[in-house]
Short mmCIF file of C-alpha atoms in Angstrom, two decimals:
data_model
loop_
_atom_site.label_atom_id
_atom_site.label_comp_id
_atom_site.label_asym_id
_atom_site.label_seq_id
_atom_site.Cartn_x
_atom_site.Cartn_y
_atom_site.Cartn_z
CA MET D 1 -0.21 0.21 -0.33
CA ALA D 2 2.81 2.32 0.87
CA THR D 3 4.62 1.54 -2.85
CA GLY D 4 0.94 2.48 -4.40
CA ASN D 5 0.80 5.48 -2.35
CA ARG D 6 4.18 6.70 -3.21
CA LEU D 7 3.49 6.06 -7.01
CA LEU D 8 0.22 7.59 -6.86
CA SER D 9 1.95 10.75 -5.93
CA LYS D 10 4.39 10.73 -8.07
CA GLN D 11 1.79 11.09 -10.84
CA PHE D 12 0.78 14.97 -9.28
CA GLU D 13 4.70 15.61 -9.52
CA THR D 14 5.95 17.77 -12.33
CA PHE D 15 8.68 16.18 -14.04
CA PHE D 16 11.34 18.69 -12.25
CA MET D 17 10.15 17.72 -8.79
CA THR D 18 11.22 14.11 -9.43
CA MET D 19 14.55 14.67 -10.91
CA THR D 20 15.71 16.75 -8.11
CA PRO D 21 16.97 15.79 -4.46
CA PRO D 22 14.15 15.97 -2.09
CA THR D 23 14.52 19.66 -0.77
CA HIS D 24 11.99 21.31 1.97
CA PRO D 25 9.40 23.07 0.40
CA LEU D 26 10.12 26.41 1.98
CA ALA D 27 13.73 26.24 0.12
CA ARG D 28 12.37 25.61 -3.08
CA LEU D 29 9.74 28.17 -2.57
CA ALA D 30 12.50 30.87 -1.25
CA LEU D 31 14.88 29.82 -5.13
CA ALA D 32 11.33 30.44 -6.70
CA VAL D 33 10.67 33.94 -5.23
CA LEU D 34 14.40 34.55 -6.16
CA PHE D 35 13.77 33.47 -9.13
CA ILE D 36 10.73 35.55 -10.17
CA SER D 37 12.15 38.50 -8.22
CA LEU D 38 15.69 38.80 -10.59
CA PHE D 39 14.13 37.92 -13.89
CA ALA D 40 11.38 40.56 -13.10
CA GLN D 41 14.29 43.40 -13.34
CA LEU D 42 15.55 42.15 -16.70
CA THR D 43 14.23 43.97 -19.60
CA LEU D 44 14.36 43.73 -23.46
CA THR D 45 13.12 46.63 -25.25
CA LEU D 46 11.04 45.53 -28.15
CA PRO D 47 10.63 48.12 -31.30
CA TYR D 48 6.91 49.05 -31.90
CA PRO D 49 5.26 51.30 -34.21
CA SER D 50 4.71 54.08 -31.01
CA GLY D 51 8.24 53.62 -29.73
CA GLY D 52 10.09 50.57 -27.87
CA ILE D 53 8.16 48.44 -25.75
CA PRO D 54 9.87 47.14 -22.32
CA VAL D 55 9.35 43.59 -21.83
CA THR D 56 10.71 42.44 -18.94
CA GLY D 57 11.18 38.64 -17.68
CA GLN D 58 8.39 38.38 -15.10
CA THR D 59 5.95 36.29 -17.06
CA PHE D 60 8.14 34.16 -18.25
CA ALA D 61 10.02 33.63 -14.50
CA VAL D 62 6.27 33.34 -12.85
CA LEU D 63 4.63 30.70 -15.94
CA LEU D 64 7.85 28.70 -15.29
CA THR D 65 7.70 28.68 -11.84
CA GLY D 66 4.70 27.18 -12.11
CA TYR D 67 5.63 24.34 -14.63
CA LEU D 68 8.69 23.54 -12.07
CA LEU D 69 7.12 22.97 -8.76
CA GLY D 70 3.57 22.31 -10.01
CA LYS D 71 0.27 24.27 -8.76
CA LYS D 72 -0.04 23.96 -5.89
CA TYR D 73 3.58 25.61 -4.59
CA GLY D 74 4.07 27.17 -7.88
CA ALA D 75 1.15 29.60 -6.96
CA LEU D 76 2.47 29.80 -3.39
CA ALA D 77 5.43 31.22 -4.23
CA ILE D 78 4.04 33.87 -6.54
CA LEU D 79 1.47 34.71 -3.90
CA ILE D 80 4.80 35.00 -1.32
CA TYR D 81 6.04 37.18 -4.19
CA ILE D 82 3.53 39.55 -4.31
CA LEU D 83 3.40 39.85 -0.21
CA LEU D 84 6.98 40.77 -0.52
CA GLY D 85 6.21 43.31 -2.93
CA VAL D 86 3.60 44.77 -1.11
CA VAL D 87 5.60 45.66 1.93
CA GLY D 88 7.99 46.98 0.53
CA LEU D 89 10.75 44.60 -0.83
CA PRO D 90 11.68 45.84 -4.45
CA VAL D 91 10.65 42.79 -6.11
CA PHE D 92 8.06 44.05 -8.83
CA ALA D 93 9.53 44.83 -12.62
CA ASP D 94 11.74 47.81 -12.52
CA GLY D 95 12.42 47.76 -8.75
CA GLU D 96 8.92 48.64 -7.82
CA SER D 97 6.95 47.89 -4.63
CA GLY D 98 4.10 48.60 -2.40
CA ILE D 99 0.75 48.09 -2.21
CA GLU D 100 0.05 50.63 -4.68
CA VAL D 101 1.26 48.75 -7.27
CA LEU D 102 -1.28 45.86 -6.14
CA THR D 103 -4.43 48.45 -6.56
CA GLY D 104 -2.91 50.04 -9.45
CA GLY D 105 -3.28 49.32 -13.24
CA SER D 106 -0.68 46.92 -12.81
CA GLY D 107 -2.75 44.71 -9.97
CA GLY D 108 -4.61 42.76 -12.18
CA TYR D 109 -1.65 41.17 -13.84
CA LEU D 110 -0.06 40.10 -10.43
CA ILE D 111 -3.51 38.79 -9.27
CA GLY D 112 -3.11 36.89 -12.88
CA PHE D 113 0.53 35.49 -12.09
CA ILE D 114 -1.28 33.17 -9.60
CA ALA D 115 -3.93 31.92 -11.70
CA GLY D 116 -1.21 31.58 -14.34
CA ALA D 117 1.41 29.56 -12.60
CA ALA D 118 -1.37 27.71 -10.90
CA LEU D 119 -2.69 26.72 -14.51
CA THR D 120 0.76 25.71 -15.89
CA GLY D 121 1.54 23.88 -12.70
CA PHE D 122 -1.42 21.82 -12.98
CA PHE D 123 -0.39 21.18 -16.83
CA ALA D 124 2.87 19.91 -15.70
CA GLU D 125 1.20 17.54 -13.21
CA LYS D 126 -0.60 16.19 -15.92
CA GLY D 127 2.68 15.32 -17.75
CA TRP D 128 2.74 18.12 -20.44
CA ASP D 129 6.53 19.59 -19.32
CA ARG D 130 7.38 16.58 -21.46
CA SER D 131 6.57 17.75 -25.12
CA PHE D 132 7.30 21.07 -26.61
CA PRO D 133 3.54 21.34 -28.29
CA LYS D 134 2.30 20.28 -25.11
CA SER D 135 4.33 23.15 -23.39
CA LEU D 136 3.84 25.40 -26.27
CA LEU D 137 -0.03 25.42 -25.12
CA ALA D 138 0.41 25.32 -21.51
CA MET D 139 2.72 28.51 -21.51
CA THR D 140 0.00 29.61 -24.13
CA LEU D 141 -2.79 29.14 -22.14
CA GLY D 142 -0.94 30.80 -19.04
CA THR D 143 -0.22 33.76 -20.31
CA LEU D 144 -3.86 34.26 -21.64
CA LEU D 145 -5.10 34.13 -18.20
CA ILE D 146 -2.60 36.61 -17.01
CA LEU D 147 -3.45 39.03 -19.70
CA LEU D 148 -7.01 38.22 -19.24
CA PHE D 149 -6.45 39.33 -15.26
CA GLY D 150 -4.64 42.36 -16.43
CA ILE D 151 -7.19 43.61 -18.50
CA GLY D 152 -9.76 43.16 -16.78
CA ARG D 153 -8.36 45.24 -14.30
CA LEU D 154 -7.86 48.37 -16.71
CA ALA D 155 -10.90 47.81 -18.16
CA GLN D 156 -12.60 48.61 -14.45
CA MET D 157 -9.83 51.54 -14.37
CA TYR D 158 -10.71 53.00 -18.11
CA THR D 159 -12.15 51.56 -20.71
CA LEU D 160 -12.07 48.46 -22.67
CA PRO D 161 -10.35 49.62 -25.65
CA GLN D 162 -8.17 51.64 -24.13
CA ALA D 163 -7.46 48.31 -21.98
CA LEU D 164 -6.24 46.40 -25.09
CA GLU D 165 -4.40 49.43 -26.46
CA TRP D 166 -2.45 49.65 -23.41
CA GLY D 167 -2.66 46.01 -21.78
CA LEU D 168 -2.31 43.76 -24.36
CA TYR D 169 -1.20 44.86 -28.33
CA PRO D 170 2.10 46.36 -27.71
CA PHE D 171 3.08 43.68 -25.47
CA ILE D 172 1.92 40.81 -27.74
CA PRO D 173 5.46 40.29 -29.52
CA GLY D 174 7.02 40.27 -26.27
CA ALA D 175 4.81 37.42 -24.92
CA ILE D 176 5.55 35.32 -28.27
CA VAL D 177 8.63 35.64 -27.32
CA LYS D 178 8.50 34.34 -23.67
CA ILE D 179 5.59 31.81 -24.22
CA ILE D 180 8.31 30.01 -26.98
CA LEU D 181 11.25 30.28 -24.64
CA GLY D 182 9.25 28.91 -21.78
CA ALA D 183 7.41 26.43 -23.78
CA ALA D 184 11.16 24.96 -24.89
CA VAL D 185 12.83 24.65 -21.65
CA MET D 186 10.95 21.75 -19.62
CA PRO D 187 10.91 19.16 -22.35
CA ILE D 188 15.04 20.16 -23.35
CA TYR D 189 15.85 19.41 -19.75
CA TYR D 190 13.64 16.14 -19.96
CA ARG D 191 15.04 15.04 -23.22
CA ILE D 192 18.55 16.05 -21.71
CA THR D 193 17.75 14.01 -18.32
CA ALA D 194 15.48 11.14 -19.18
CA GLY D 195 17.31 10.67 -23.34
CA ARG D 196 13.80 11.39 -24.97
CA ASP D 197 12.64 12.76 -27.99
CA LEU D 198 11.00 16.27 -27.63
#
């Protein structure tokens, strides 16, 4: 019975969790929060008709955290990350912090991070992290969920056309890049460690 329980629990773990040494959950959460905080400060400026659009690594790190840790710990890591930013640590994009970030126009995206990480974590636990096509779909759905939360918040503050103009259209090129990169990470890791084809 104990063996059966262990096998059953493995079915609900991501490939990353099964292939890494056992680590206390708090240690994994701390590393995940650090990972997101660092990537939130990475900025790439993409060309856009109205000027350069800054794209951070924040969404990439958020969705990958869910994919690595699974839905429960992935969502918890994002929640801790947000709480640290709210209390004043400069962990948000561009080193921002404070409750006003959560209550302002960016707040919808931050809440969406929790849902997005939980969604990609759910798919990873279903084995989608072994396949590039499935990973691509998981990352796309996670990104769309985050955008839905973000645009919804902006639409409450302004109008829907303004929300789309400010909170969606400029970020599509960067989102595509991050989706592809995020989708490639775990299948490549799986191929290297398990010796499988993508």
